[in-house]
Tab-separated table of C-alpha atoms and ligand atoms in Angstrom:
chain	number	residue	atom	x	y	z
L	1481	MET	CA	-8.088	6.984	44.907
L	1482	ASP	CA	-10.033	4.004	46.096
L	1483	PRO	CA	-12.236	2.973	43.147
L	1484	VAL	CA	-14.581	1.210	45.532
L	1485	ARG	CA	-15.517	4.538	47.077
L	1486	ASN	CA	-15.877	6.267	43.705
L	1487	PRO	CA	-19.306	7.950	43.993
L	1488	TYR	CA	-19.933	8.932	40.362
L	1489	ALA	CA	-22.503	7.157	38.228
L	1490	PRO	CA	-22.185	7.539	34.453
L	1491	GLY	CA	-24.865	5.487	32.681
L	1492	ALA	CA	-28.339	5.888	31.211
L	1493	GLY	CA	-30.872	6.346	33.990
L	1494	GLN	CA	-28.220	5.896	36.689
L	1495	ARG	CA	-29.159	7.838	39.786
L	1496	PRO	CA	-26.492	10.493	40.312
L	1497	PRO	CA	-24.914	10.821	43.755
L	1498	GLU	CA	-26.154	14.429	43.757
L	1499	LEU	CA	-29.070	15.639	41.643
L	1500	ALA	CA	-27.641	19.072	40.918
L	1501	GLY	CA	-29.356	22.053	39.334
L	1502	ARG	CA	-32.913	20.731	39.228
L	1503	ASP	CA	-34.407	22.537	42.228
L	1504	ARG	CA	-36.761	24.576	40.105
L	1505	GLU	CA	-38.215	21.519	38.380
L	1506	LEU	CA	-38.712	19.770	41.730
L	1507	GLN	CA	-40.462	22.806	43.209
L	1508	VAL	CA	-42.733	23.224	40.222
L	1509	PHE	CA	-43.738	19.587	40.474
L	1510	ASP	CA	-44.553	19.895	44.169
L	1511	VAL	CA	-46.969	22.694	43.346
L	1512	VAL	CA	-48.469	20.663	40.492
L	1513	LEU	CA	-49.077	17.682	42.792
L	1514	GLU	CA	-50.683	19.831	45.437
L	1515	ARG	CA	-52.926	21.661	42.979
L	1516	VAL	CA	-54.037	18.528	41.161
L	1517	ALA	CA	-54.876	16.712	44.382
L	1518	ARG	CA	-57.095	19.690	45.291
L	1519	GLY	CA	-58.860	19.574	41.950
L	1520	ARG	CA	-57.305	22.827	40.694
L	1521	PRO	CA	-56.720	23.186	36.970
L	1522	GLU	CA	-53.189	22.172	36.131
L	1523	ARG	CA	-51.326	21.041	33.070
L	1524	SER	CA	-49.451	17.830	32.530
L	1525	LEU	CA	-45.671	18.138	32.326
L	1526	VAL	CA	-43.277	17.314	29.529
L	1527	LEU	CA	-39.504	17.341	30.001
L	1528	THR	CA	-37.461	17.697	26.839
L	1529	GLY	CA	-33.764	17.677	26.101
L	1530	LEU	CA	-30.837	15.979	24.431
L	1531	ARG	CA	-29.606	12.546	25.442
L	1532	GLY	CA	-27.630	12.453	28.654
L	1533	VAL	CA	-28.997	15.652	30.212
L	1534	GLY	CA	-30.796	13.746	32.950
L	1535	LYS	CA	-34.416	13.417	31.834
L	1536	THR	CA	-34.850	9.816	32.977
L	1537	VAL	CA	-33.225	10.492	36.310
L	1538	LEU	CA	-35.427	13.550	36.837
L	1539	LEU	CA	-38.529	11.614	35.838
L	1540	ASN	CA	-37.678	8.963	38.432
L	1541	THR	CA	-37.154	11.653	41.070
L	1542	LEU	CA	-40.504	13.265	40.277
L	1543	ARG	CA	-42.073	9.858	40.618
L	1544	SER	CA	-40.587	9.453	44.105
L	1545	GLN	CA	-41.939	12.887	44.953
L	1546	ALA	CA	-45.428	11.732	43.952
L	1547	ILE	CA	-45.092	8.485	45.903
L	1548	ASN	CA	-44.091	10.466	48.993
L	1549	ARG	CA	-47.389	12.286	48.714
L	1550	LEU	CA	-49.167	8.933	48.577
L	1551	TRP	CA	-50.046	9.248	44.921
L	1552	GLY	CA	-50.448	6.177	42.771
L	1553	THR	CA	-47.730	6.106	40.126
L	1554	GLY	CA	-46.699	4.037	37.150
L	1555	LYS	CA	-43.993	4.429	34.543
L	1556	ILE	CA	-43.527	3.262	31.001
L	1557	GLU	CA	-40.808	3.596	28.411
L	1558	ALA	CA	-42.325	4.062	24.973
L	1559	ARG	CA	-40.844	2.038	22.112
L	1560	PRO	CA	-41.229	2.546	18.400
L	1561	ASP	CA	-43.790	0.181	16.890
L	1562	GLN	CA	-45.283	-0.774	20.219
L	1563	SER	CA	-48.842	0.012	21.215
L	1564	LEU	CA	-49.279	1.837	24.502
L	1565	ARG	CA	-52.204	-0.292	25.580
L	1566	ARG	CA	-50.438	-2.968	27.578
L	1567	PRO	CA	-47.678	-0.810	29.018
L	1568	VAL	CA	-50.297	1.716	30.175
L	1569	ALA	CA	-52.399	-1.064	31.669
L	1570	ALA	CA	-49.393	-2.401	33.565
L	1571	ALA	CA	-48.396	1.073	34.775
L	1572	LEU	CA	-51.875	1.892	36.044
L	1573	HIS	CA	-52.084	-1.512	37.660
L	1574	MET	CA	-48.986	-0.533	39.611
L	1575	ALA	CA	-50.477	2.864	40.451
L	1576	ILE	CA	-53.644	1.317	41.831
L	1577	ARG	CA	-51.678	-1.180	43.883
L	1578	GLU	CA	-49.975	1.796	45.503
L	1579	LEU	CA	-53.310	3.452	46.265
L	1580	ALA	CA	-55.165	0.323	47.412
L	1581	PRO	CA	-53.747	0.166	50.965
L	1582	HIS	CA	-55.118	3.669	51.638
L	1583	HIS	CA	-58.529	2.876	50.241
L	1584	ARG	CA	-61.374	1.730	52.471
L	1585	ALA	CA	-63.542	0.012	49.860
L	1586	PRO	CA	-61.897	-3.011	48.237
L	1587	ASP	CA	-64.768	-3.414	45.784
L	1588	ARG	CA	-63.972	0.008	44.268
L	1589	ILE	CA	-60.466	-1.259	43.588
L	1590	ASP	CA	-61.806	-4.501	42.100
L	1591	GLU	CA	-64.181	-2.546	39.927
L	1592	PHE	CA	-61.273	-0.548	38.540
L	1593	LEU	CA	-59.184	-3.671	38.026
L	1594	GLY	CA	-61.983	-5.123	35.918
L	1595	VAL	CA	-61.918	-2.054	33.687
L	1596	LEU	CA	-58.139	-2.214	33.548
L	1597	LYS	CA	-58.277	-5.826	32.467
L	1598	ALA	CA	-60.802	-5.020	29.747
L	1599	PHE	CA	-58.618	-2.166	28.538
L	1600	GLY	CA	-55.445	-4.253	28.401
L	1601	SER	CA	-57.068	-7.237	26.726
L	1602	ARG	CA	-58.484	-5.168	23.910
L	1603	ILE	CA	-55.784	-5.442	21.290
L	1604	PRO	CA	-56.142	-6.192	17.584
L	1605	ALA	CA	-56.336	-9.936	16.936
L	1606	ALA	CA	-53.422	-9.727	14.499
L	1607	LYS	CA	-51.128	-8.614	17.294
L	1608	LEU	CA	-52.426	-11.157	19.762
L	1609	LYS	CA	-49.377	-13.384	19.679
L	1610	ASP	CA	-49.117	-13.879	23.394
L	1611	ARG	CA	-51.925	-13.956	25.883
L	1612	TRP	CA	-51.950	-11.113	28.336
L	1613	GLN	CA	-51.254	-12.306	31.869
L	1614	PRO	CA	-51.985	-9.296	34.014
L	1615	GLY	CA	-52.316	-11.115	37.327
L	1616	ILE	CA	-55.731	-9.571	37.908
L	1617	ASP	CA	-58.163	-11.993	39.549
L	1618	VAL	CA	-61.397	-10.131	38.873
L	1619	PRO	CA	-63.236	-10.674	35.587
L	1620	ALA	CA	-62.813	-8.064	32.858
L	1621	ALA	CA	-65.526	-5.407	32.890
L	1622	VAL	CA	-67.811	-5.020	29.908
L	1623	GLY	CA	-68.681	-1.739	28.251
L	1624	ARG	CA	-65.947	0.406	29.757
L	1625	ALA	CA	-62.507	1.145	28.219
L	1626	ASP	CA	-63.005	-1.781	25.845
L	1627	SER	CA	-64.269	-0.156	22.623
L	1628	GLY	CA	-60.996	-0.827	20.807
L	1629	ASP	CA	-60.642	2.873	20.022
L	1630	ILE	CA	-57.610	3.880	22.066
L	1631	GLU	CA	-58.800	7.461	22.427
L	1632	ILE	CA	-62.170	6.553	23.932
L	1633	ASP	CA	-60.718	3.783	26.051
L	1634	LEU	CA	-57.913	5.876	27.476
L	1635	VAL	CA	-60.324	8.621	28.562
L	1636	GLU	CA	-62.483	6.061	30.361
L	1637	LEU	CA	-59.548	4.296	31.967
L	1638	PHE	CA	-57.946	7.542	33.143
L	1639	THR	CA	-61.268	8.818	34.469
L	1640	ASP	CA	-61.798	5.676	36.518
L	1641	ALA	CA	-58.221	5.648	37.843
L	1642	ALA	CA	-58.558	9.292	38.856
L	1643	SER	CA	-61.801	8.569	40.621
L	1644	VAL	CA	-60.136	5.923	42.805
L	1645	ALA	CA	-57.452	8.491	43.678
L	1646	THR	CA	-60.119	11.065	44.519
L	1647	ASP	CA	-61.483	8.672	47.142
L	1648	VAL	CA	-58.155	8.754	48.969
L	1649	GLY	CA	-57.533	12.470	48.412
L	1650	THR	CA	-54.467	12.132	46.193
L	1651	GLY	CA	-53.924	11.539	42.484
L	1652	VAL	CA	-52.450	9.304	39.830
L	1653	ALA	CA	-49.324	10.168	37.847
L	1654	LEU	CA	-48.346	8.287	34.719
L	1655	PHE	CA	-44.713	8.769	33.716
L	1656	ILE	CA	-43.792	8.212	30.069
L	1657	ASP	CA	-40.114	8.121	29.132
L	1658	GLU	CA	-38.924	8.332	25.503
L	1659	MET	CA	-42.337	9.771	24.702
L	1660	GLN	CA	-41.240	10.746	21.164
L	1661	ASP	CA	-41.355	7.017	20.346
L	1662	CYS	CA	-45.121	6.734	20.964
L	1663	ALA	CA	-47.111	5.926	17.824
L	1664	PRO	CA	-49.042	8.911	16.383
L	1665	ASP	CA	-52.427	7.388	17.343
L	1666	ASP	CA	-51.265	6.853	20.889
L	1667	ILE	CA	-49.887	10.399	21.165
L	1668	SER	CA	-53.149	11.756	19.952
L	1669	ALA	CA	-55.134	9.588	22.377
L	1670	LEU	CA	-52.919	10.686	25.266
L	1671	CYS	CA	-53.485	14.337	24.394
L	1672	ALA	CA	-57.229	13.796	24.141
L	1673	ALA	CA	-57.329	11.990	27.479
L	1674	CYS	CA	-55.289	14.670	29.242
L	1675	HIS	CA	-57.514	17.318	27.695
L	1676	GLU	CA	-60.665	15.614	28.878
L	1677	LEU	CA	-59.357	15.043	32.395
L	1678	SER	CA	-58.024	18.544	32.834
L	1679	GLN	CA	-61.476	19.885	31.991
L	1680	THR	CA	-63.151	17.864	34.708
L	1681	GLY	CA	-60.393	18.539	37.243
L	1682	ALA	CA	-59.848	14.791	37.707
L	1683	PRO	CA	-56.607	14.116	39.584
L	1684	LEU	CA	-54.537	12.318	36.959
L	1685	ILE	CA	-51.538	13.731	35.182
L	1686	VAL	CA	-49.135	12.496	32.576
L	1687	VAL	CA	-45.479	13.392	32.989
L	1688	GLY	CA	-43.571	12.813	29.783
L	1689	ALA	CA	-39.906	12.992	28.866
L	1690	GLY	CA	-38.389	12.973	25.424
L	1691	LEU	CA	-36.126	14.458	22.805
L	1692	PRO	CA	-36.291	18.153	21.892
L	1693	HIS	CA	-38.729	17.682	19.035
L	1694	LEU	CA	-41.400	16.125	21.263
L	1695	PRO	CA	-43.396	19.388	21.596
L	1696	ALA	CA	-43.549	19.581	17.789
L	1697	LEU	CA	-44.858	15.998	17.625
L	1698	LEU	CA	-47.509	16.774	20.217
L	1699	SER	CA	-48.743	19.900	18.481
L	1700	ALA	CA	-48.791	18.157	15.111
L	1701	SER	CA	-51.077	15.629	16.744
L	1702	LYS	CA	-53.444	18.005	18.547
L	1703	SER	CA	-53.233	21.726	18.063
L	1704	TYR	CA	-54.348	22.385	21.639
L	1705	SER	CA	-51.398	20.449	23.073
L	1706	GLU	CA	-49.412	23.665	23.584
L	1707	ARG	CA	-51.943	24.715	26.203
L	1708	LEU	CA	-52.241	21.200	27.585
L	1709	PHE	CA	-48.646	20.604	28.619
L	1710	ARG	CA	-46.136	22.591	30.546
L	1711	TYR	CA	-42.852	22.095	28.696
L	1712	GLN	CA	-39.642	22.131	30.662
L	1713	ARG	CA	-36.397	22.129	28.766
L	1714	ILE	CA	-33.795	20.087	30.625
L	1715	ASP	CA	-30.372	21.314	29.705
L	1716	ARG	CA	-26.706	21.147	30.613
L	1717	LEU	CA	-25.782	22.191	34.147
L	1718	ASP	CA	-24.430	25.655	34.738
L	1719	ARG	CA	-21.035	25.976	36.325
L	1720	ILE	CA	-22.319	26.157	39.894
L	1721	ALA	CA	-24.530	23.091	39.496
L	1722	ALA	CA	-21.805	21.102	37.708
L	1723	ASP	CA	-19.360	21.875	40.514
L	1724	LEU	CA	-21.942	20.832	43.067
L	1725	ALA	CA	-22.549	17.552	41.194
L	1726	LEU	CA	-18.833	16.781	41.578
L	1727	CYS	CA	-18.023	18.293	44.974
L	1728	ALA	CA	-21.008	17.258	47.095
L	1729	PRO	CA	-20.489	13.496	46.654
L	1730	ALA	CA	-16.707	13.890	46.985
L	1731	SER	CA	-16.944	15.816	50.228
L	1732	ARG	CA	-19.055	13.036	51.721
L	1733	GLU	CA	-15.938	10.902	51.138
L	1734	GLU	CA	-13.724	13.692	52.510
L	1735	VAL	CA	-12.248	14.417	49.104
L	1736	GLU	CA	-11.769	17.897	47.634
L	1737	TYR	CA	-11.072	19.472	44.261
L	1738	GLU	CA	-8.641	22.280	43.498
L	1739	SER	CA	-10.495	25.032	41.673
L	1740	LYS	CA	-8.322	24.524	38.546
L	1741	ALA	CA	-9.442	20.905	38.500
L	1742	LEU	CA	-13.076	22.041	38.445
L	1743	ASP	CA	-12.242	24.445	35.581
L	1744	ALA	CA	-10.752	21.576	33.591
L	1745	LEU	CA	-13.686	19.286	34.318
L	1746	TYR	CA	-16.228	21.874	33.205
L	1747	GLU	CA	-14.238	22.502	30.063
L	1748	ALA	CA	-14.312	18.773	29.282
L	1749	SER	CA	-17.949	18.075	30.201
L	1750	GLY	CA	-19.548	21.250	28.893
L	1751	GLY	CA	-21.859	20.803	31.883
L	1752	TYR	CA	-23.662	17.825	30.304
L	1753	PRO	CA	-24.642	15.601	33.226
L	1754	TYR	CA	-23.590	12.354	31.569
L	1755	PHE	CA	-20.134	13.809	30.870
L	1756	VAL	CA	-19.871	15.300	34.360
L	1757	GLN	CA	-20.288	11.783	35.757
L	1758	ALA	CA	-17.952	10.167	33.208
L	1759	TYR	CA	-15.070	12.613	33.673
L	1760	GLY	CA	-15.638	12.732	37.425
L	1761	LYS	CA	-15.441	8.964	37.657
L	1762	ALA	CA	-12.233	8.604	35.609
L	1763	THR	CA	-10.581	11.496	37.421
L	1764	TRP	CA	-11.335	10.006	40.830
L	1765	ASP	CA	-9.789	6.685	39.825
L	1766	HIS	CA	-6.614	8.345	38.516
L	1767	ALA	CA	-6.066	10.925	41.243
L	1768	PRO	CA	-3.534	9.670	43.780
L	1769	ARG	CA	-4.927	11.758	46.649
L	1770	SER	CA	-7.135	14.632	47.748
L	1771	PRO	CA	-7.254	17.417	46.670
L	1772	ILE	CA	-7.825	16.434	43.050
L	1773	THR	CA	-5.757	18.641	40.693
L	1774	SER	CA	-6.089	19.776	37.094
L	1775	ALA	CA	-3.159	17.489	36.251
L	1776	ASP	CA	-5.246	14.555	37.487
L	1777	VAL	CA	-8.054	15.602	35.156
L	1778	LEU	CA	-5.640	15.789	32.233
L	1779	VAL	CA	-4.317	12.287	32.879
L	1780	ALA	CA	-7.809	10.829	33.302
L	1781	ALA	CA	-9.533	12.522	30.355
L	1782	PRO	CA	-8.431	10.030	27.654
L	1783	GLU	CA	-9.872	7.181	29.666
L	1784	ALA	CA	-13.193	8.987	30.128
L	1785	GLU	CA	-13.247	9.733	26.403
L	1786	ALA	CA	-12.491	6.125	25.522
L	1787	GLU	CA	-15.375	4.955	27.682
L	1788	LEU	CA	-17.750	7.511	26.214
L	1789	ALA	CA	-16.627	6.523	22.703
L	1790	VAL	CA	-17.763	2.972	23.366
L	1791	GLY	CA	-20.691	3.334	25.739
L	1792	PHE	CA	-22.270	6.641	24.783
L	1793	PHE	CA	-21.339	7.439	21.188
L	1794	GLY	CA	-20.223	4.180	19.579
L	1795	SER	CA	-23.202	2.111	20.697
L	1796	ARG	CA	-25.478	4.634	18.976
L	1797	PHE	CA	-23.371	5.037	15.848
L	1798	GLU	CA	-23.474	1.283	15.348
L	1799	ARG	CA	-27.229	1.390	14.925
L	1800	ALA	CA	-26.836	3.343	11.687
L	1801	THR	CA	-26.444	1.850	8.205
L	1802	PRO	CA	-23.518	2.937	5.985
L	1803	ALA	CA	-25.704	5.497	4.168
L	1804	GLU	CA	-26.944	6.883	7.481
L	1805	ARG	CA	-23.383	7.103	8.776
L	1806	GLU	CA	-22.346	9.078	5.753
L	1807	TYR	CA	-25.257	11.428	6.391
L	1808	MET	CA	-24.183	11.958	9.998
L	1809	ARG	CA	-20.517	12.438	9.061
L	1810	THR	CA	-21.591	15.174	6.684
L	1811	MET	CA	-23.671	16.773	9.425
L	1812	ALA	CA	-20.623	16.658	11.662
L	1813	THR	CA	-18.422	18.348	9.067
L	1814	LEU	CA	-20.968	21.091	8.548
L	1815	SER	CA	-21.453	21.757	12.247
L	1816	ASN	CA	-17.703	22.010	12.766
L	1817	GLY	CA	-16.657	24.723	15.144
L	1818	ASP	CA	-20.180	25.622	16.200
L	1819	ASP	CA	-21.848	24.709	19.395
L	1820	MET	CA	-22.357	20.947	19.060
L	1821	SER	CA	-26.100	21.112	19.546
L	1822	GLU	CA	-26.487	23.550	16.634
L	1823	SER	CA	-28.616	22.392	13.780
L	1824	VAL	CA	-27.560	21.926	10.162
L	1825	SER	CA	-29.626	22.677	7.074
L	1826	THR	CA	-30.705	19.576	5.150
L	1827	ALA	CA	-30.254	21.445	1.859
L	1828	GLU	CA	-26.638	22.068	2.778
L	1829	ILE	CA	-26.109	18.398	3.582
L	1830	ALA	CA	-27.454	17.485	0.141
L	1831	ARG	CA	-25.208	20.042	-1.525
L	1832	GLU	CA	-22.166	18.776	0.351
L	1833	LEU	CA	-22.948	15.206	-0.723
L	1834	GLY	CA	-23.777	16.266	-4.300
L	1835	ARG	CA	-27.229	14.698	-4.018
L	1836	LYS	CA	-30.843	15.757	-4.436
L	1837	PRO	CA	-32.405	16.562	-1.040
L	1838	ALA	CA	-35.314	14.144	-1.672
L	1839	SER	CA	-32.911	11.244	-2.225
L	1840	LEU	CA	-31.595	11.740	1.305
L	1841	SER	CA	-34.994	11.714	2.996
L	1842	PRO	CA	-34.959	7.958	3.722
L	1843	ALA	CA	-31.624	8.219	5.563
L	1844	ARG	CA	-32.809	11.283	7.459
L	1845	ASP	CA	-36.141	9.709	8.424
L	1846	ALA	CA	-34.460	6.494	9.542
L	1847	LEU	CA	-32.009	8.434	11.714
L	1848	ILE	CA	-34.879	10.341	13.294
L	1849	LYS	CA	-36.714	7.094	13.979
L	1850	LYS	CA	-33.566	5.627	15.539
L	1851	GLY	CA	-33.384	8.672	17.780
L	1852	LEU	CA	-29.926	9.744	16.586
L	1853	ILE	CA	-30.973	13.050	15.062
L	1854	TYR	CA	-34.043	15.270	15.327
L	1855	SER	CA	-35.556	18.054	13.356
L	1856	GLY	CA	-36.403	20.953	15.626
L	1857	GLU	CA	-37.226	23.304	12.779
L	1858	ARG	CA	-38.314	22.530	9.254
L	1859	GLY	CA	-35.378	21.981	6.924
L	1860	THR	CA	-32.811	21.470	9.661
L	1861	VAL	CA	-31.472	18.525	11.628
L	1862	ALA	CA	-29.347	18.224	14.759
L	1863	PHE	CA	-27.779	15.420	16.763
L	1864	THR	CA	-29.755	14.185	19.769
L	1865	VAL	CA	-26.479	13.307	21.464
L	1866	PRO	CA	-24.362	16.215	22.723
L	1867	HIS	CA	-20.774	16.362	21.399
L	1868	PHE	CA	-21.670	13.775	18.746
L	1869	GLY	CA	-20.308	15.941	15.936
L	1870	ARG	CA	-17.008	16.286	17.747
L	1871	TYR	CA	-16.890	12.528	18.287
L	1872	LEU	CA	-17.524	11.788	14.594
L	1873	ARG	CA	-14.882	14.254	13.464
L	1874	SER	CA	-12.350	12.520	15.704
L	1875	GLN	CA	-13.095	9.112	14.136
L	1876	PRO	CA	-11.160	7.889	11.101
L	1877	ALA	CA	-13.289	7.807	7.938
L	1878	GLY	CA	-14.772	4.507	6.735
L	1879	ASP	CA	-17.065	2.219	8.647
H	917	LIG	N1	-28.952	16.748	37.833
H	917	LIG	C1	-27.908	15.912	37.676
H	917	LIG	N2	-26.761	16.106	38.348
H	917	LIG	C2	-25.726	15.253	38.181
H	917	LIG	N3	-25.751	14.190	37.378
H	917	LIG	C3	-26.856	13.943	36.678
H	917	LIG	C4	-28.000	14.793	36.801
H	917	LIG	N4	-28.970	14.321	35.985
H	917	LIG	C5	-28.461	13.219	35.384
H	917	LIG	N5	-27.201	12.981	35.789
H	917	LIG	C6	-26.349	11.885	35.286
H	917	LIG	O1	-26.365	11.974	33.873
H	917	LIG	C7	-26.452	10.689	33.258
H	917	LIG	C8	-27.606	10.647	32.268
H	917	LIG	O2	-28.851	10.720	32.914
H	917	LIG	P1	-30.195	10.228	32.196
H	917	LIG	O3	-31.312	10.533	33.130
H	917	LIG	O4	-30.041	8.834	31.735
H	917	LIG	O5	-30.264	11.214	30.928
H	917	LIG	P2	-31.320	11.219	29.726
H	917	LIG	O6	-32.503	10.414	30.160
H	917	LIG	O7	-31.636	12.655	29.514
H	917	LIG	O8	-30.602	10.624	28.551
H	917	LIG	C9	-26.514	9.685	34.398
H	917	LIG	O9	-25.229	9.155	34.581
H	917	LIG	C10	-26.929	10.509	35.619
H	917	LIG	O10	-26.365	10.001	36.807
H	918	LIG	MG1	-33.368	8.784	29.257
C-alpha cells in the first residue's frame, strides 16, 4: 500500500502513531502532578525496562502532560562520563522559561536565573575547556548553589526552582532519560535532593527512565531510594495493546487487518513496541490492499528483520570489541530456547569459555557500561536489547 501513508514509526524515541497500553502510567502521573502541585507528599517516578519498550516515548508524553498543566519542564539525556551540572542547568533554564509567562514578578525569575547561572558555572577547572554560554543576562548569584559540592548545590537549585513554581501554583518536573548513565556522585546527589524536597513538600519532581538495573544503582547509592521513587516497569505490550498499536493508526487510513495477520504480527514482535512498529511498517509497504493478511506479514517479515539487524541490533553489536562479542555470543548460546530476556549465570559463561570468571570481568563491565547487557541480580547478566540472543544465534560466527 501507499508507503507515503504508512503510519508506523520504528526508531528510538519516535512518537508512535498510537501510544498503546500505557493508560495506567498516564493516570498515575496525572495524580502525581495534582498531588505535588498541592504540596502533598509524593514520590518521584522512575520508568525501567529493556531497550525498545517505549521508555523515551513515554517520558516525552509525561512531559507533555506536565506542560498541559502549566508546569515548568526540562529534559536531559544522561551520558557516561558527563557531569549533570550543565545539562541540569539547561533543563531548569527551560523549565523556568515555561513558568515565567505565568509569573507576576520578573525579579523573582531573575533571582532564580542568577542562582542557575552560578550553579552551571561551577565546574572543576580541569573540565573547563569551553566557556558556558547559558544566554542568561543577569549576573551569577553568590553563595547559593555554587559550593562546588553537587549534592549541596542541587538541593539549593531545586529548592529555588520549586519556590518559583509555588508562586504560580504548579510545579517543576525534571525528566532524565538513560538515567543509568549518570555518574555515581550525580545519582547520589539527585537522590539527596529529591529526598530533601519531598520532606518539605516543595513542588519539584524528577522523572527518570533507564535500563532494568537502574533501581539497583539507586539503592546502592542511597539506601532510602526505594522509598523515594515509585518504580514502574515498562514492558512489552499485551496482545490487546499490540493489536491496538497496529489497528488504530491503520483504521484512520481506512485499512484493516485480518485476525490471522494480527496473530502473525504478535508472534513476530513478541509485543515489543519497537518490533510492533518495525513489522507493522514493512507489512504495510508489502501488502497490496486492505485487509492485510497473514501472507502479507510472511512476505514482509524478512525485510523487517533485515532492517532491525542493521538499525536495532547491528549498530549496538558494532560497539563491542572482539572479546566482548565473544562474551555476548556465549551468553546467546546459553540463553538458547529460553525467553530472550532471561538472564545467564556469569559462572556458566566462564565455564563455557574455559576461563576463570575474574578474567572475564573486564569484558562484562565494559558491556554493562556500553549498555548492551545488565546485571539484574548478582552473578547473572542479561541482554538489554530484547531478542538479542536470537539475533546473535542467527549470525554467522566470526566478526
Ligand atoms: N506504547 C507504545 N505503543 C506503540 N508503539 C510504541 C509504544 N511505545 C513505544 N513505541 C515505539 O517503540 C519504539 C521504541 O520506543 P522508545 O521510546 O525509543 O523505547 P526505549 O526508550 O524504551 O528504548 C518507537 O518506534 C516507538 O514509536
Ligand atoms: Mg530510550
